[in-house]
Amino acid sequence: MLKALESVKGLLKLDAVTIDNNIFRLHYKATVIILITLSVVVTSKQFIGDPIHCMGGGAVPEMVMNSFCWINSTFTLPERGGRLGQDVIQPGVAGHTDRDELKYHRYYQWVCFVLLFQAVLFYVPRSLWKRWEGGRIEMLVQELNKPEGAQEDHQKVVVDFFTTNMHQQNIYALRFFMCEILNFVNVVGQIYFMDMFLDGEFSTYGSDVVKFTMMEPGERSDPMSRVFPIVTKCTFHYFGASGSAQTLDGLCVLSLNIVNEKIYVFLWFWFGLLSISTGLMMLYRINVIVFTKMRMYLLRSRARLGPLEDIKTIAMKYEIGDWFLLYQLSRNVNPLVFNALISDLVKKLHGKEHV
């Protein structure tokens, strides 16, 4: 298991240069690490042993029964209730006829693959942004964090870059905003995807589990047992000693579902919080784009030691793309260096106006 988890070690490293924000990193770092780790846990026998054990009464070898029921899926009878241990041996497990509605549980076979697929989808916006960003911030930052005096020449280069390329960074900012939108669409879309994957059970799964834990025993059926049943049924057809077709109605214990039920409770809360925080980020981004004063206040928070007039000049003269690149730069350099950069930039702008 530890060897399998080595694939996520690269995501745990802190980036030398920041090209996004904390909410963005929750998507491609935290969520990807969580999903890959959960996928490894699901496939690891050291936690759950064999994922399925079926009882065929000795008529069929156990290994054959296990393999058959794992491949062809098992089922429960959702309409069959009653007193546990008297009317039914487990929720949804009872004798049945052709008239009974059977609910097949196939998704447990695919959980590990689905989790990996989701991890890939969460990394797509990061991959796009990294390609579109093209190392621009790293190029601007590379010399600015050196000891005092050593960065002055590069500081002039950065000032020249912002003045000569003024109003030309809007596409750069737009691409980042598109990736943020993609993050939001992805997390909301994945909530709907998991709801389809679990036959419409995921949308209320977490809240149902919370309600269940707060109720007295016997007042409510366990939603975890309903979605991820531990005991199910499996029908095996074979030829008997006389050559006639025989039907074996076996019971299966899905030990894998002990892990699955906990995984999806956690994911219900995690995806909910992630979608809410990403939605709030979208509202924040709209305000940044629309309101110049908000951009001024944000820039001021990064350059507290500089004159307020310099910040106002930058916010008024520069468009959203220029502001965004400058703000991203401020997240990667020393505040004193950034203050000096703002001061030189304003002087350059005033000099350009008087030419």
Short mmCIF file of C-alpha atoms in Angstrom, two decimals:
data_model
loop_
_atom_site.label_atom_id
_atom_site.label_comp_id
_atom_site.label_asym_id
_atom_site.label_seq_id
_atom_site.Cartn_x
_atom_site.Cartn_y
_atom_site.Cartn_z
CA MET A 1 0.00 0.00 0.00
CA LEU A 2 2.81 2.42 0.87
CA LYS A 3 4.37 1.85 -2.56
CA ALA A 4 1.04 2.64 -4.20
CA LEU A 5 0.78 5.90 -2.27
CA GLU A 6 4.19 7.06 -3.55
CA SER A 7 2.41 8.30 -6.68
CA VAL A 8 0.91 11.20 -4.71
CA LYS A 9 4.14 12.32 -3.04
CA GLY A 10 4.72 14.91 -5.75
CA LEU A 11 1.42 16.61 -4.91
CA LEU A 12 2.48 17.02 -1.27
CA LYS A 13 5.42 19.23 -2.18
CA LEU A 14 5.00 22.97 -1.75
CA ASP A 15 5.37 24.92 -4.97
CA ALA A 16 8.35 27.26 -5.07
CA VAL A 17 6.24 29.75 -7.04
CA THR A 18 2.51 30.22 -6.43
CA ILE A 19 0.49 30.58 -9.63
CA ASP A 20 -3.03 30.00 -8.23
CA ASN A 21 -4.87 30.30 -4.90
CA ASN A 22 -5.88 28.21 -1.89
CA ILE A 23 -9.29 27.19 -3.25
CA PHE A 24 -7.67 26.10 -6.50
CA ARG A 25 -5.19 23.98 -4.53
CA LEU A 26 -8.05 22.28 -2.64
CA HIS A 27 -9.08 20.86 -6.02
CA TYR A 28 -5.84 19.62 -7.54
CA LYS A 29 -3.88 18.91 -4.35
CA ALA A 30 -6.15 18.01 -1.42
CA THR A 31 -8.97 16.39 -3.39
CA VAL A 32 -6.70 14.48 -5.77
CA ILE A 33 -4.65 13.14 -2.84
CA ILE A 34 -7.85 12.14 -1.00
CA LEU A 35 -9.34 10.33 -4.01
CA ILE A 36 -6.16 8.44 -4.89
CA THR A 37 -5.63 7.44 -1.26
CA LEU A 38 -9.22 6.19 -0.96
CA SER A 39 -8.85 4.22 -4.18
CA VAL A 40 -5.74 2.52 -2.79
CA VAL A 41 -7.52 1.76 0.50
CA VAL A 42 -10.44 0.13 -1.35
CA THR A 43 -8.09 -2.20 -3.24
CA SER A 44 -5.90 -3.01 -0.22
CA LYS A 45 -6.61 -6.40 1.36
CA GLN A 46 -4.74 -5.50 4.54
CA PHE A 47 -7.82 -3.51 5.68
CA ILE A 48 -10.74 -5.62 4.51
CA GLY A 49 -9.33 -8.97 3.37
CA ASP A 50 -11.24 -10.54 0.48
CA PRO A 51 -13.98 -8.18 -0.72
CA ILE A 52 -16.69 -10.86 -0.95
CA HIS A 53 -17.54 -14.16 0.78
CA CYS A 54 -20.48 -16.23 -0.50
CA MET A 55 -22.13 -19.26 1.06
CA GLY A 56 -23.34 -21.89 -1.36
CA GLY A 57 -24.10 -24.66 1.10
CA GLY A 58 -21.29 -26.82 -0.28
CA ALA A 59 -23.06 -27.43 -3.59
CA VAL A 60 -20.63 -25.13 -5.42
CA PRO A 61 -16.97 -24.53 -4.48
CA GLU A 62 -16.59 -21.32 -2.45
CA MET A 63 -14.03 -19.75 -4.82
CA VAL A 64 -16.34 -20.36 -7.80
CA MET A 65 -19.29 -18.86 -5.96
CA ASN A 66 -17.26 -15.81 -4.86
CA SER A 67 -15.95 -15.13 -8.36
CA PHE A 68 -19.36 -15.58 -9.98
CA CYS A 69 -21.20 -13.31 -7.57
CA TRP A 70 -18.47 -10.63 -7.68
CA ILE A 71 -18.55 -10.51 -11.48
CA ASN A 72 -22.33 -10.75 -11.94
CA SER A 73 -23.23 -8.58 -8.91
CA THR A 74 -25.46 -9.34 -5.95
CA PHE A 75 -28.91 -8.06 -5.04
CA THR A 76 -31.26 -7.18 -2.19
CA LEU A 77 -35.03 -6.83 -1.88
CA PRO A 78 -35.68 -3.20 -0.84
CA GLU A 79 -39.38 -3.82 -0.25
CA ARG A 80 -38.80 -6.70 2.15
CA GLY A 81 -38.67 -5.38 5.70
CA GLY A 82 -39.57 -6.74 9.10
CA ARG A 83 -38.10 -7.70 12.41
CA LEU A 84 -34.38 -8.32 12.18
CA GLY A 85 -33.54 -11.92 13.04
CA GLN A 86 -37.18 -13.00 12.80
CA ASP A 87 -38.79 -11.84 9.57
CA VAL A 88 -35.49 -11.08 7.78
CA ILE A 89 -31.90 -12.06 8.55
CA GLN A 90 -30.59 -8.70 7.29
CA PRO A 91 -32.25 -5.59 5.79
CA GLY A 92 -33.35 -6.49 2.27
CA VAL A 93 -32.36 -10.15 2.59
CA ALA A 94 -35.27 -12.62 2.55
CA GLY A 95 -36.86 -15.29 0.42
CA HIS A 96 -38.17 -13.94 -2.90
CA THR A 97 -40.33 -14.80 -5.88
CA ASP A 98 -40.50 -13.52 -9.45
CA ARG A 99 -42.89 -10.79 -8.30
CA ASP A 100 -40.40 -9.18 -5.95
CA GLU A 101 -38.43 -6.14 -7.02
CA LEU A 102 -34.70 -6.85 -6.97
CA LYS A 103 -32.12 -4.13 -6.49
CA TYR A 104 -28.77 -5.12 -7.98
CA HIS A 105 -25.60 -3.70 -6.45
CA ARG A 106 -23.01 -3.44 -9.19
CA TYR A 107 -21.19 -0.25 -8.26
CA TYR A 108 -18.96 -1.81 -5.59
CA GLN A 109 -16.95 -3.41 -8.42
CA TRP A 110 -16.17 0.00 -9.89
CA VAL A 111 -15.51 2.17 -6.82
CA CYS A 112 -11.69 2.11 -7.08
CA PHE A 113 -11.76 2.95 -10.81
CA VAL A 114 -14.33 5.71 -10.37
CA LEU A 115 -12.27 7.33 -7.60
CA LEU A 116 -9.18 7.36 -9.84
CA PHE A 117 -11.21 8.78 -12.73
CA GLN A 118 -12.51 11.54 -10.47
CA ALA A 119 -8.96 12.33 -9.35
CA VAL A 120 -7.93 12.80 -12.99
CA LEU A 121 -10.88 15.15 -13.61
CA PHE A 122 -9.92 17.27 -10.60
CA TYR A 123 -6.39 17.67 -11.96
CA VAL A 124 -7.47 18.75 -15.47
CA PRO A 125 -7.99 22.49 -14.64
CA ARG A 126 -4.56 22.61 -12.96
CA SER A 127 -2.95 20.98 -15.98
CA LEU A 128 -4.61 23.47 -18.33
CA TRP A 129 -3.63 26.47 -16.21
CA LYS A 130 -0.04 25.30 -15.83
CA ARG A 131 0.26 25.01 -19.61
CA TRP A 132 -1.41 28.37 -20.28
CA GLU A 133 0.53 30.15 -17.54
CA GLY A 134 3.77 29.11 -19.20
CA GLY A 135 6.04 30.02 -16.28
CA ARG A 136 5.33 33.75 -16.51
CA ILE A 137 5.22 34.33 -12.75
CA GLU A 138 8.38 32.29 -12.22
CA MET A 139 10.17 34.35 -14.85
CA LEU A 140 9.17 37.63 -13.16
CA VAL A 141 9.94 36.39 -9.64
CA GLN A 142 13.25 34.62 -10.28
CA GLU A 143 15.58 37.43 -9.09
CA LEU A 144 13.26 39.54 -6.93
CA ASN A 145 13.68 37.49 -3.76
CA LYS A 146 17.47 37.79 -3.65
CA PRO A 147 19.21 39.88 -0.96
CA GLU A 148 18.78 43.65 -1.02
CA GLY A 149 20.64 45.23 -3.91
CA ALA A 150 20.93 42.02 -5.92
CA GLN A 151 17.38 42.27 -7.22
CA GLU A 152 17.50 45.91 -8.41
CA ASP A 153 18.45 45.13 -12.02
CA HIS A 154 15.71 42.54 -12.33
CA GLN A 155 13.25 44.91 -10.68
CA LYS A 156 13.84 47.36 -13.52
CA VAL A 157 13.20 44.55 -16.00
CA VAL A 158 9.89 43.74 -14.28
CA VAL A 159 8.86 47.41 -14.29
CA ASP A 160 9.68 47.65 -18.00
CA PHE A 161 7.67 44.49 -18.64
CA PHE A 162 4.55 45.92 -16.96
CA THR A 163 4.82 49.27 -18.74
CA THR A 164 5.63 48.01 -22.23
CA ASN A 165 3.01 45.22 -22.02
CA MET A 166 0.33 47.36 -20.42
CA HIS A 167 -3.25 46.21 -21.18
CA GLN A 168 -1.95 42.99 -22.77
CA GLN A 169 -2.52 40.58 -19.90
CA ASN A 170 -6.30 40.20 -20.13
CA ILE A 171 -6.09 36.84 -21.95
CA TYR A 172 -3.74 35.59 -19.23
CA ALA A 173 -6.26 36.51 -16.50
CA LEU A 174 -9.22 35.23 -18.53
CA ARG A 175 -7.63 31.80 -18.84
CA PHE A 176 -7.17 31.59 -15.08
CA PHE A 177 -10.78 32.65 -14.48
CA MET A 178 -11.89 29.97 -16.97
CA CYS A 179 -9.98 27.35 -14.96
CA GLU A 180 -11.70 28.54 -11.78
CA ILE A 181 -15.08 28.17 -13.50
CA LEU A 182 -14.00 24.72 -14.67
CA ASN A 183 -13.20 23.79 -11.06
CA PHE A 184 -16.72 24.79 -10.00
CA VAL A 185 -18.40 23.00 -12.91
CA ASN A 186 -16.29 19.91 -12.21
CA VAL A 187 -17.11 19.61 -8.51
CA VAL A 188 -20.84 20.21 -9.02
CA GLY A 189 -20.86 17.84 -12.00
CA GLN A 190 -19.13 15.16 -9.96
CA ILE A 191 -21.77 15.40 -7.25
CA TYR A 192 -24.42 14.63 -9.89
CA PHE A 193 -22.18 11.91 -11.33
CA MET A 194 -21.85 10.17 -7.96
CA ASP A 195 -25.61 10.45 -7.47
CA MET A 196 -26.10 8.60 -10.78
CA PHE A 197 -23.37 6.11 -9.88
CA LEU A 198 -25.15 5.23 -6.61
CA ASP A 199 -28.62 5.01 -8.19
CA GLY A 200 -29.78 8.40 -6.92
CA GLU A 201 -28.71 7.78 -3.32
CA PHE A 202 -25.72 10.15 -3.02
CA SER A 203 -27.56 13.49 -3.02
CA THR A 204 -29.06 12.86 0.46
CA TYR A 205 -26.68 10.17 1.67
CA GLY A 206 -24.68 12.24 4.16
CA SER A 207 -27.70 14.00 5.64
CA ASP A 208 -29.54 10.67 5.94
CA VAL A 209 -26.59 9.18 7.84
CA VAL A 210 -26.51 12.16 10.22
CA LYS A 211 -30.26 11.86 10.86
CA PHE A 212 -29.90 8.12 11.43
CA THR A 213 -27.19 8.59 14.06
CA MET A 214 -29.45 11.02 15.97
CA MET A 215 -32.46 8.71 16.13
CA GLU A 216 -33.28 5.95 18.57
CA PRO A 217 -32.59 2.36 17.46
CA GLY A 218 -35.43 0.92 15.45
CA GLU A 219 -36.91 4.27 14.44
CA ARG A 220 -35.22 4.49 11.07
CA SER A 221 -33.54 2.15 8.59
CA ASP A 222 -29.80 2.49 8.24
CA PRO A 223 -29.07 4.40 4.99
CA MET A 224 -25.56 2.92 4.86
CA SER A 225 -27.00 -0.60 4.84
CA ARG A 226 -29.46 0.43 2.15
CA VAL A 227 -26.83 1.92 -0.18
CA PHE A 228 -23.91 -0.35 0.75
CA PRO A 229 -25.45 -3.57 2.13
CA ILE A 230 -23.12 -5.87 4.02
CA VAL A 231 -25.20 -9.02 3.37
CA THR A 232 -26.76 -9.61 -0.06
CA LYS A 233 -28.08 -12.45 -2.17
CA CYS A 234 -26.72 -14.10 -5.29
CA THR A 235 -28.40 -16.62 -7.61
CA PHE A 236 -26.14 -19.27 -9.15
CA HIS A 237 -27.37 -21.65 -11.87
CA TYR A 238 -25.62 -24.99 -12.39
CA PHE A 239 -26.22 -28.57 -13.52
CA GLY A 240 -27.06 -31.12 -10.85
CA ALA A 241 -25.95 -34.74 -10.65
CA SER A 242 -28.81 -35.84 -12.93
CA GLY A 243 -27.93 -33.24 -15.57
CA SER A 244 -30.93 -31.01 -14.84
CA ALA A 245 -30.60 -27.26 -14.22
CA GLN A 246 -30.37 -26.32 -10.57
CA THR A 247 -30.67 -22.90 -8.90
CA LEU A 248 -28.63 -22.01 -5.85
CA ASP A 249 -29.80 -19.03 -3.80
CA GLY A 250 -26.68 -18.02 -1.86
CA LEU A 251 -25.84 -15.38 0.72
CA CYS A 252 -22.85 -13.07 0.24
CA VAL A 253 -21.01 -10.95 2.78
CA LEU A 254 -19.57 -7.82 1.14
CA SER A 255 -16.83 -6.82 3.56
CA LEU A 256 -15.70 -4.19 1.04
CA ASN A 257 -18.86 -2.20 1.75
CA ILE A 258 -17.71 -1.58 5.34
CA VAL A 259 -15.11 0.72 3.79
CA ASN A 260 -17.28 2.03 0.93
CA GLU A 261 -20.05 3.29 3.20
CA LYS A 262 -17.57 5.38 5.22
CA ILE A 263 -15.81 6.67 2.11
CA TYR A 264 -18.99 8.09 0.61
CA VAL A 265 -20.11 9.69 3.86
CA PHE A 266 -16.79 11.55 3.92
CA LEU A 267 -17.01 12.43 0.22
CA TRP A 268 -20.55 13.79 0.68
CA PHE A 269 -19.31 16.32 3.22
CA TRP A 270 -16.03 17.04 1.41
CA PHE A 271 -17.66 17.68 -1.98
CA GLY A 272 -20.36 19.77 -0.34
CA LEU A 273 -17.84 22.03 1.41
CA LEU A 274 -15.67 22.18 -1.72
CA SER A 275 -18.58 23.20 -3.95
CA ILE A 276 -19.70 25.89 -1.47
CA SER A 277 -16.19 27.34 -1.08
CA THR A 278 -15.66 27.30 -4.85
CA GLY A 279 -19.02 28.98 -5.38
CA LEU A 280 -18.04 31.72 -2.93
CA MET A 281 -14.78 32.11 -4.85
CA MET A 282 -16.82 32.66 -8.01
CA LEU A 283 -18.74 35.47 -6.30
CA TYR A 284 -15.47 36.96 -5.08
CA ARG A 285 -14.01 36.77 -8.61
CA ILE A 286 -17.03 38.53 -10.10
CA ASN A 287 -16.62 41.37 -7.60
CA VAL A 288 -12.91 41.64 -8.42
CA ILE A 289 -13.67 41.91 -12.13
CA VAL A 290 -16.51 44.40 -11.73
CA PHE A 291 -15.30 46.71 -8.95
CA THR A 292 -12.09 48.70 -9.30
CA LYS A 293 -12.17 49.65 -5.60
CA MET A 294 -12.02 46.00 -4.59
CA ARG A 295 -8.93 45.50 -6.73
CA MET A 296 -7.42 48.56 -5.05
CA TYR A 297 -8.12 47.21 -1.54
CA LEU A 298 -6.68 43.81 -2.40
CA LEU A 299 -3.54 45.37 -3.82
CA ARG A 300 -3.32 47.59 -0.74
CA SER A 301 -3.33 44.49 1.47
CA ARG A 302 -0.19 43.37 -0.37
CA ALA A 303 1.56 46.75 -0.25
CA ARG A 304 0.67 48.20 3.16
CA LEU A 305 3.89 50.22 3.51
CA GLY A 306 3.52 52.10 0.25
CA PRO A 307 1.56 55.33 -0.33
CA LEU A 308 -2.17 54.84 -0.90
CA GLU A 309 -2.00 57.14 -3.93
CA ASP A 310 0.38 54.74 -5.66
CA ILE A 311 -2.10 51.90 -5.15
CA LYS A 312 -4.95 54.03 -6.53
CA THR A 313 -2.88 54.90 -9.57
CA ILE A 314 -2.16 51.24 -10.31
CA ALA A 315 -5.79 50.21 -9.80
CA MET A 316 -7.11 52.99 -12.05
CA LYS A 317 -4.51 52.80 -14.83
CA TYR A 318 -4.23 49.04 -15.16
CA GLU A 319 -6.89 46.72 -16.56
CA ILE A 320 -7.99 43.49 -14.88
CA GLY A 321 -5.31 41.40 -16.61
CA ASP A 322 -2.46 43.72 -15.56
CA TRP A 323 -3.83 43.89 -12.03
CA PHE A 324 -4.19 40.11 -11.78
CA LEU A 325 -0.61 39.46 -12.91
CA LEU A 326 0.70 42.09 -10.50
CA TYR A 327 -1.37 40.61 -7.65
CA GLN A 328 -0.08 37.11 -8.39
CA LEU A 329 3.44 38.52 -8.36
CA SER A 330 2.84 40.04 -4.91
CA ARG A 331 2.07 36.57 -3.52
CA ASN A 332 5.57 35.41 -4.39
CA VAL A 333 7.87 38.28 -3.36
CA ASN A 334 8.90 40.01 -0.16
CA PRO A 335 6.46 42.83 0.82
CA LEU A 336 9.30 45.36 0.93
CA VAL A 337 10.40 44.42 -2.57
CA PHE A 338 6.80 44.63 -3.79
CA ASN A 339 6.40 48.10 -2.28
CA ALA A 340 9.54 49.25 -4.09
CA LEU A 341 8.23 47.67 -7.29
CA ILE A 342 4.91 49.53 -7.00
CA SER A 343 6.74 52.81 -6.38
CA ASP A 344 8.99 52.35 -9.44
CA LEU A 345 6.01 51.30 -11.52
CA VAL A 346 4.04 54.46 -10.64
CA LYS A 347 7.07 56.64 -11.40
CA LYS A 348 7.41 54.92 -14.77
CA LEU A 349 3.72 55.48 -15.51
CA HIS A 350 3.95 59.18 -14.61
CA GLY A 351 7.08 59.54 -16.71
CA LYS A 352 5.35 57.90 -19.62
CA GLU A 353 2.42 60.31 -19.32
CA HIS A 354 4.70 63.36 -19.39
CA VAL A 355 6.64 62.22 -22.46
#
